[in-house]
CSV table of C-alpha atoms in Angstrom, one decimal:
chain,number,residue,atom,x,y,z
A,13,MET,CA,96.4,126.3,96.3
A,14,TYR,CA,96.2,124.2,99.5
A,15,ILE,CA,99.3,122.8,101.2
A,16,ASP,CA,99.4,121.1,104.6
A,17,LEU,CA,102.3,123.2,106.1
A,18,ASN,CA,102.1,121.4,109.4
A,19,LEU,CA,102.7,118.0,107.9
A,20,PHE,CA,105.5,119.5,105.7
A,21,ALA,CA,107.3,120.9,108.7
A,22,ARG,CA,106.8,117.8,110.7
A,23,ALA,CA,108.3,115.6,107.9
A,24,GLN,CA,111.3,117.9,107.6
A,25,TYR,CA,111.9,117.9,111.3
A,26,LEU,CA,111.6,114.1,111.7
A,27,THR,CA,113.9,113.4,108.8
A,28,LEU,CA,116.6,115.9,109.4
A,29,PHE,CA,116.7,115.9,113.2
A,30,LYS,CA,115.1,112.7,114.5
A,31,ARG,CA,117.2,110.3,112.4
A,32,ARG,CA,120.9,109.6,112.6
A,33,PHE,CA,122.7,112.2,110.5
A,34,HIS,CA,123.6,111.1,107.0
A,35,PRO,CA,125.0,113.6,104.5
A,36,ARG,CA,123.4,111.9,101.5
A,37,ARG,CA,119.9,112.0,103.1
A,38,TRP,CA,120.3,115.7,104.0
A,39,ALA,CA,121.4,116.5,100.5
A,40,TYR,CA,118.3,114.7,99.1
A,41,VAL,CA,115.9,116.4,101.5
A,42,LEU,CA,117.4,119.9,100.9
A,43,PHE,CA,117.4,119.5,97.1
A,44,PHE,CA,113.8,118.2,97.3
A,45,THR,CA,112.7,121.1,99.4
A,46,ALA,CA,114.2,123.7,97.0
A,47,LEU,CA,112.7,122.0,94.0
A,48,TYR,CA,109.3,121.5,95.7
A,49,ALA,CA,109.1,125.2,96.6
A,50,LEU,CA,110.1,126.2,93.1
A,51,MET,CA,107.5,124.0,91.5
A,52,TRP,CA,104.8,124.9,94.0
A,53,CYS,CA,105.3,128.6,93.1
A,54,ILE,CA,105.3,128.0,89.3
A,55,VAL,CA,102.1,126.0,89.5
A,56,ALA,CA,100.5,128.6,91.8
A,57,VAL,CA,101.3,131.3,89.3
A,58,GLY,CA,99.7,129.3,86.5
A,59,ARG,CA,96.6,128.6,88.5
A,60,ALA,CA,96.3,132.3,89.4
A,61,LEU,CA,96.4,133.1,85.7
A,62,ASP,CA,93.6,130.6,85.1
A,63,HIS,CA,91.3,132.9,87.2
A,64,LEU,CA,92.2,135.8,85.0
A,65,LEU,CA,92.4,134.2,81.5
A,66,PHE,CA,90.0,131.2,81.8
A,67,PRO,CA,87.5,132.0,84.6
A,68,GLY,CA,85.0,129.6,83.0
A,69,PHE,CA,86.8,126.6,84.5
A,70,LYS,CA,85.2,127.4,87.8
A,71,ARG,CA,81.8,126.6,86.3
A,72,GLN,CA,82.9,123.3,84.7
A,73,PRO,CA,80.9,120.4,86.1
A,74,VAL,CA,82.5,117.2,87.1
A,75,ARG,CA,79.8,114.7,86.3
A,76,GLN,CA,80.0,111.1,87.5
A,77,PRO,CA,83.8,110.9,87.7
A,78,VAL,CA,85.2,107.3,87.5
A,79,PHE,CA,87.8,106.5,90.1
A,80,ILE,CA,90.0,103.4,89.7
A,81,VAL,CA,91.1,102.7,93.3
A,82,ALA,CA,93.1,99.7,94.5
A,83,PRO,CA,96.2,99.0,96.5
A,84,PRO,CA,99.4,99.5,94.5
A,85,ARG,CA,100.6,96.7,92.2
A,86,SER,CA,97.0,95.5,91.7
A,87,GLY,CA,96.5,96.2,88.0
A,88,THR,CA,95.2,99.7,88.2
A,89,THR,CA,97.6,100.9,85.5
A,90,LEU,CA,96.3,98.2,83.1
A,91,ALA,CA,92.7,98.9,83.9
A,92,GLN,CA,93.1,102.7,83.3
A,93,LYS,CA,95.1,102.1,80.1
A,94,LEU,CA,92.4,99.9,78.7
A,95,MET,CA,89.5,102.1,79.7
A,96,SER,CA,91.3,105.2,78.4
A,97,LEU,CA,91.0,103.6,74.9
A,98,ASP,CA,87.3,104.6,75.0
A,99,GLU,CA,88.1,108.1,73.9
A,100,ASP,CA,84.5,109.0,73.1
A,101,ARG,CA,83.5,108.6,76.7
A,102,PHE,CA,86.6,109.3,78.9
A,103,ILE,CA,89.3,111.8,79.4
A,104,HIS,CA,92.3,110.9,81.6
A,105,ASN,CA,95.2,112.7,83.1
A,106,ALA,CA,98.7,112.3,81.6
A,107,LEU,CA,101.8,112.7,83.7
A,108,TYR,CA,102.6,116.2,82.4
A,109,GLN,CA,99.0,117.3,83.2
A,110,THR,CA,99.4,116.2,86.9
A,111,ILE,CA,102.7,118.1,87.1
A,112,PHE,CA,101.1,121.3,85.7
A,113,PRO,CA,97.5,121.3,86.9
A,114,SER,CA,96.7,124.6,85.2
A,115,VAL,CA,94.6,125.5,82.1
A,116,PHE,CA,97.2,128.1,81.2
A,117,TYR,CA,100.1,125.6,81.3
A,118,GLN,CA,98.1,122.9,79.5
A,119,ARG,CA,97.3,125.3,76.7
A,120,CYS,CA,100.9,126.4,76.4
A,121,ILE,CA,102.2,122.8,76.4
A,122,ASP,CA,99.6,121.7,73.8
A,123,ALA,CA,100.5,124.6,71.6
A,124,LEU,CA,104.2,123.6,71.9
A,125,ILE,CA,103.4,120.0,71.0
A,126,ARG,CA,101.5,121.1,67.8
A,127,LEU,CA,104.4,123.4,66.8
A,128,ASP,CA,106.9,120.6,67.4
A,129,ARG,CA,105.0,118.3,65.1
A,130,ARG,CA,105.1,120.9,62.3
A,131,LEU,CA,108.8,121.3,62.8
A,132,GLY,CA,109.7,117.6,62.5
A,133,ARG,CA,109.3,116.5,66.2
A,134,ALA,CA,112.9,117.5,67.2
A,135,LEU,CA,111.7,118.4,70.7
A,136,GLY,CA,109.7,115.2,70.9
A,137,ARG,CA,112.8,113.2,70.3
A,138,VAL,CA,114.7,115.1,73.1
A,139,VAL,CA,111.8,114.4,75.4
A,140,ALA,CA,111.7,110.7,74.5
A,141,TRP,CA,115.5,110.5,75.3
A,142,ALA,CA,114.9,112.2,78.6
A,143,GLU,CA,112.1,109.8,79.5
A,144,ARG,CA,114.3,106.8,78.8
A,145,ARG,CA,117.1,108.4,80.8
A,146,TRP,CA,115.1,109.5,83.8
A,147,PHE,CA,112.3,106.9,83.9
A,148,GLY,CA,113.7,103.9,82.0
A,149,GLY,CA,115.0,102.2,85.2
A,150,TRP,CA,111.4,101.9,86.5
A,151,ASP,CA,110.0,100.2,83.4
A,152,ASP,CA,109.8,96.8,85.0
A,153,LEU,CA,108.0,98.3,88.0
A,154,HIS,CA,105.9,101.1,86.6
A,155,THR,CA,106.3,102.7,83.1
A,156,LEU,CA,106.4,106.5,83.3
A,157,ARG,CA,106.0,108.7,80.2
A,158,PHE,CA,104.9,112.3,80.1
A,159,ASN,CA,102.0,111.8,77.7
A,160,GLN,CA,100.7,108.4,79.0
A,161,PRO,CA,97.8,107.9,81.4
A,162,GLU,CA,99.1,108.4,85.0
A,163,GLU,CA,97.9,108.5,88.5
A,164,ASP,CA,96.3,111.5,90.0
A,165,ASP,CA,98.7,111.3,92.9
A,166,GLY,CA,100.7,114.0,91.1
A,167,PHE,CA,98.0,116.5,92.0
A,168,PHE,CA,98.3,115.8,95.7
A,169,VAL,CA,102.1,116.3,95.7
A,170,TYR,CA,101.4,120.0,95.9
A,171,THR,CA,99.3,119.6,99.0
A,172,PHE,CA,102.0,117.4,100.5
A,173,LEU,CA,99.2,114.9,101.3
A,174,THR,CA,100.4,112.1,99.2
A,175,GLU,CA,101.9,108.7,99.7
A,176,ALA,CA,104.8,109.8,97.5
A,177,VAL,CA,106.3,111.7,100.4
A,178,PHE,CA,107.3,108.3,101.9
A,179,LEU,CA,109.9,108.0,99.1
A,180,LEU,CA,112.0,110.4,101.1
A,181,PHE,CA,110.4,110.9,104.5
A,182,LEU,CA,110.5,107.5,106.1
A,183,HIS,CA,108.3,108.2,109.2
A,184,VAL,CA,105.1,106.5,107.9
A,185,ASP,CA,103.4,106.2,111.3
A,186,GLU,CA,104.1,109.9,112.3
A,187,LEU,CA,103.0,111.1,108.8
A,188,TRP,CA,100.1,108.7,108.4
A,189,GLU,CA,97.6,111.2,107.0
A,190,ALA,CA,99.8,111.8,104.0
A,191,GLY,CA,98.7,108.4,102.7
A,192,PHE,CA,95.3,108.3,104.4
A,193,HIS,CA,93.2,111.3,103.8
A,194,ASP,CA,90.2,109.9,105.5
A,195,ALA,CA,92.2,110.3,108.8
A,196,LEU,CA,92.3,114.0,108.3
A,197,SER,CA,90.0,116.5,110.1
A,198,PRO,CA,86.8,117.3,108.3
A,199,GLU,CA,88.1,120.8,107.5
A,200,LYS,CA,91.3,119.5,105.9
A,201,ARG,CA,89.4,116.9,104.0
A,202,ARG,CA,87.2,119.6,102.5
A,203,LYS,CA,90.2,121.7,101.5
A,204,VAL,CA,92.1,118.8,99.9
A,205,MET,CA,89.0,117.7,97.9
A,206,ALA,CA,88.3,121.3,96.9
A,207,PHE,CA,91.8,121.5,95.5
A,208,TYR,CA,91.4,118.1,93.7
A,209,ARG,CA,88.0,119.1,92.2
A,210,SER,CA,89.6,122.3,90.9
A,211,CYS,CA,92.3,120.1,89.2
A,212,LEU,CA,89.7,118.0,87.5
A,213,GLN,CA,87.7,121.0,86.5
A,214,ARG,CA,90.7,122.5,84.8
A,215,ARG,CA,91.5,119.2,83.0
A,216,LEU,CA,87.9,118.9,81.7
A,217,PHE,CA,87.7,122.6,80.7
A,218,ALA,CA,91.0,122.5,78.8
A,219,SER,CA,90.4,119.4,76.8
A,220,GLY,CA,87.0,117.7,77.1
A,221,PRO,CA,84.2,119.6,78.9
A,222,ASP,CA,81.6,117.1,77.8
A,223,LYS,CA,83.5,113.9,78.7
A,224,THR,CA,83.8,111.9,81.9
A,225,ILE,CA,87.0,112.1,83.9
A,226,LEU,CA,88.8,108.7,84.4
A,227,SER,CA,91.0,108.9,87.4
A,228,LYS,CA,93.5,106.4,88.8
A,229,ALA,CA,95.0,106.9,92.2
A,230,THR,CA,96.2,104.0,94.4
A,231,GLN,CA,96.7,106.2,97.4
A,232,SER,CA,92.9,107.0,97.2
A,233,CYS,CA,92.4,103.6,99.0
A,234,GLY,CA,92.8,105.8,102.1
A,235,ALA,CA,90.6,108.6,100.7
A,236,VAL,CA,87.5,106.8,99.3
A,237,GLU,CA,85.2,108.2,101.9
A,238,SER,CA,86.5,111.7,101.2
A,239,LEU,CA,86.0,111.1,97.4
A,240,LEU,CA,82.4,110.0,98.0
A,241,GLU,CA,81.6,113.0,100.1
A,242,ALA,CA,83.1,115.4,97.4
A,243,PHE,CA,81.7,113.5,94.4
A,244,PRO,CA,78.5,111.8,95.5
A,245,ASP,CA,77.7,110.6,92.0
A,246,ALA,CA,81.1,109.1,91.4
A,247,ARG,CA,81.7,105.6,90.1
A,248,PHE,CA,84.3,103.4,91.9
A,249,ILE,CA,86.2,100.6,90.3
A,250,THR,CA,88.5,98.5,92.5
A,251,ILE,CA,90.7,95.5,91.8
A,252,VAL,CA,91.6,92.7,94.3
A,253,ARG,CA,94.9,91.1,93.9
A,254,HIS,CA,96.2,88.6,96.5
A,255,PRO,CA,97.9,90.6,99.3
A,256,TYR,CA,100.7,88.0,99.4
A,257,GLU,CA,101.7,89.4,96.0
A,258,SER,CA,100.5,93.0,96.2
A,259,VAL,CA,101.9,94.1,99.6
A,260,PRO,CA,105.6,93.0,99.1
A,261,SER,CA,105.4,94.4,95.5
A,262,HIS,CA,104.2,97.7,96.9
A,263,VAL,CA,107.1,97.9,99.3
A,264,SER,CA,109.6,96.8,96.7
A,265,VAL,CA,108.8,99.8,94.5
A,266,PHE,CA,110.0,102.2,97.1
A,267,TRP,CA,113.0,100.2,98.3
A,268,PRO,CA,115.4,101.3,95.5
A,269,VAL,CA,114.7,104.9,96.3
A,270,TRP,CA,115.2,104.4,100.0
A,271,ARG,CA,118.5,102.7,99.4
A,272,LYS,CA,119.7,105.7,97.4
A,273,HIS,CA,119.3,108.3,100.1
A,274,SER,CA,119.6,106.0,103.2
A,275,PRO,CA,122.0,103.2,102.4
A,276,GLU,CA,122.1,102.0,106.0
A,277,LEU,CA,118.5,100.8,105.8
A,278,LYS,CA,117.7,97.0,105.9
A,279,LYS,CA,115.1,95.5,103.7
A,280,ASP,CA,113.3,93.9,106.6
A,281,GLY,CA,113.8,96.9,108.8
A,282,PRO,CA,111.1,99.0,110.6
A,283,GLU,CA,110.6,101.3,107.6
A,284,SER,CA,109.5,98.4,105.4
A,285,LEU,CA,107.2,97.1,108.1
A,286,ALA,CA,105.6,100.5,108.7
A,287,TYR,CA,105.0,101.0,105.0
A,288,SER,CA,103.6,97.5,104.7
A,289,ARG,CA,101.1,98.3,107.5
A,290,LEU,CA,99.9,101.2,105.4
A,291,ALA,CA,99.3,98.9,102.4
A,292,VAL,CA,97.4,96.4,104.6
A,293,ARG,CA,95.3,99.2,106.1
A,294,TRP,CA,94.4,100.3,102.6
A,295,PHE,CA,93.1,96.8,101.9
A,296,GLN,CA,91.0,96.9,105.0
A,297,HIS,CA,89.6,100.4,104.4
A,298,LEU,CA,88.6,99.6,100.8
A,299,PHE,CA,87.0,96.4,102.0
A,300,GLU,CA,85.0,98.3,104.5
A,301,PHE,CA,84.1,101.0,102.0
A,302,ARG,CA,82.2,98.5,99.8
A,303,GLN,CA,79.4,98.5,102.4
A,304,LYS,CA,79.2,102.3,102.5
A,305,VAL,CA,78.6,103.0,98.9
A,306,ASP,CA,75.6,102.3,96.6
A,307,PRO,CA,76.3,98.9,94.8
A,308,LYS,CA,75.3,100.7,91.6
A,309,GLN,CA,78.3,103.0,92.0
A,310,TYR,CA,80.9,100.3,92.9
A,311,PHE,CA,82.4,97.4,91.0
A,312,CYS,CA,85.3,95.0,92.0
A,313,ILE,CA,87.5,93.3,89.4
A,314,ASP,CA,89.4,90.1,90.3
A,315,TYR,CA,93.1,90.7,89.4
A,316,ARG,CA,93.2,87.1,88.0
A,317,ASP,CA,90.4,87.9,85.6
A,318,LEU,CA,91.9,91.2,84.6
A,319,THR,CA,95.3,89.6,83.7
A,320,HIS,CA,93.8,86.4,82.1
A,321,ASP,CA,91.3,88.1,79.9
A,322,PRO,CA,91.5,92.0,80.0
A,323,GLN,CA,88.8,92.5,77.5
A,324,ALA,CA,86.3,90.4,79.3
A,325,ALA,CA,87.1,92.1,82.6
A,326,ILE,CA,86.6,95.6,81.2
A,327,GLU,CA,83.4,94.6,79.4
A,328,SER,CA,82.1,93.3,82.8
A,329,VAL,CA,82.7,96.8,84.2
A,330,TYR,CA,80.7,98.3,81.4
A,331,ARG,CA,77.8,96.0,81.8
A,332,HIS,CA,77.7,96.8,85.6
A,333,PHE,CA,77.5,100.5,85.0
A,334,ASP,CA,75.3,100.2,81.9
A,335,TRP,CA,77.8,101.8,79.6
A,336,PRO,CA,77.5,100.9,75.9
A,337,VAL,CA,80.6,99.4,74.3
A,338,SER,CA,81.2,100.8,70.8
A,339,ASP,CA,82.6,98.7,68.0
A,340,GLY,CA,85.7,100.9,67.8
A,341,PHE,CA,86.4,100.5,71.5
A,342,ARG,CA,85.8,96.8,71.4
A,343,ARG,CA,88.4,96.5,68.6
A,344,LYS,CA,90.9,98.5,70.6
A,345,LEU,CA,90.3,96.3,73.6
A,346,ALA,CA,90.9,93.1,71.6
A,347,GLN,CA,94.2,94.4,70.3
A,348,ALA,CA,95.3,95.6,73.7
A,349,THR,CA,94.4,92.2,75.1
A,350,ARG,CA,96.6,90.4,72.6
A,351,GLN,CA,99.5,92.7,73.5
A,352,GLN,CA,98.9,92.2,77.3
A,353,ARG,CA,99.0,88.4,77.0
A,354,ALA,CA,102.5,88.7,75.5
A,355,TYR,CA,103.7,90.7,78.5
A,356,LYS,CA,105.9,89.0,81.1
A,357,SER,CA,106.9,91.0,84.2
A,358,LYS,CA,110.5,90.7,85.4
A,359,HIS,CA,109.8,92.1,88.8
A,360,ARG,CA,110.5,89.6,91.6
A,361,TYR,CA,109.9,89.9,95.3
A,362,THR,CA,108.8,88.0,98.4
A,363,LEU,CA,107.0,88.7,101.7
A,364,GLU,CA,109.9,87.4,103.7
A,365,GLU,CA,112.6,89.7,102.2
A,366,PHE,CA,110.7,92.7,103.7
A,367,GLY,CA,110.2,91.0,107.1
A,368,LEU,CA,106.6,90.0,106.4
A,369,SER,CA,104.8,86.7,106.6
A,370,LYS,CA,101.7,85.0,105.3
A,371,ASP,CA,100.5,84.5,108.9
A,372,TYR,CA,100.6,88.3,109.4
A,373,ILE,CA,98.6,88.9,106.2
A,374,GLN,CA,96.0,86.2,107.2
A,375,GLN,CA,95.7,87.7,110.7
A,376,GLU,CA,95.0,91.2,109.3
A,377,LEU,CA,93.1,90.4,106.1
A,378,GLY,CA,91.5,87.0,106.8
A,379,PRO,CA,87.9,88.2,106.1
A,380,LEU,CA,89.0,89.8,102.9
A,381,LEU,CA,90.8,86.6,101.7
A,382,ASP,CA,87.7,84.5,102.5
A,383,HIS,CA,85.2,87.0,100.9
A,384,TYR,CA,87.1,87.0,97.6
A,385,ALA,CA,88.1,83.3,97.7
A,386,LEU,CA,91.8,84.1,97.8
A,387,PRO,CA,93.8,81.0,99.0
A,388,ARG,CA,95.4,81.1,102.4
């Protein structure tokens, strides 16, 4: 199981010794480090058992995986949720499956779920309560539930090469490669992608060996070239939302966590600006990538189309990749579209509150705005 120990040590050093001492931040970092080490060891044991008990996973092919890749707050969750309704074609990763990327643990958890159903779902009710308690405060930003489709970023937490580290470790520029895998050395890129492939192999082997993996990972905006190298037959679906909306929304998701462990931070401080630069660079990198991939393997959805008529947007994806739409899937899409139209987000944010401006976005992303006819 791969982990970038150099990046891990660098993050610890910068946060503990290169920032002004704050007992709350130290407590958070030390608690995270202990929990991280524990979970890493638990998962490593499960993955080692896979080699003994389920060696067939190593021969599991990952054929034409579908990657939904777009900057955060661009509708990737909605797109994955809708496409995952096509259960005859796709298999996705739920949150608990990204936390425990092991055939052994998945089989144990699935058996526990079946047993709980026979016994009246007492455990299920406890888990539902825990989800509301732990994740409920995020529902207006990003709904988290253990058994719902979730980003593949959870896999990368164990490598420490994930944007999620910026929730706690605020040195974005110094830890840049955590959120930008294409900036890694070729050797590290191969190791990270080999680990990722093994996670997808295990998922397919455990639950759907003949299906197509449907992955969503916003941080893969900085890893699309690595993904194409590792999965040359992959299909890429991206979504373009106006950066005026996407970038500040991206930063606003992390802000409540930053304020918990570092209350001295300012909303328009250097941390927000550095993190917004990462978001902007993802836009640029993904925009450049469209010219490096076969058009038959790439499709871009306009966020406005996705939110206005989700069913039509997803059906346009299917037409592009020449995937048939079954009657059952079409009915599910229609129902989900009706539900989506009734949804109203309560999340509010502006560029200015994080020290950003429309002039900055236009300067950095002018060609992208023009290409997709996004108003300046």
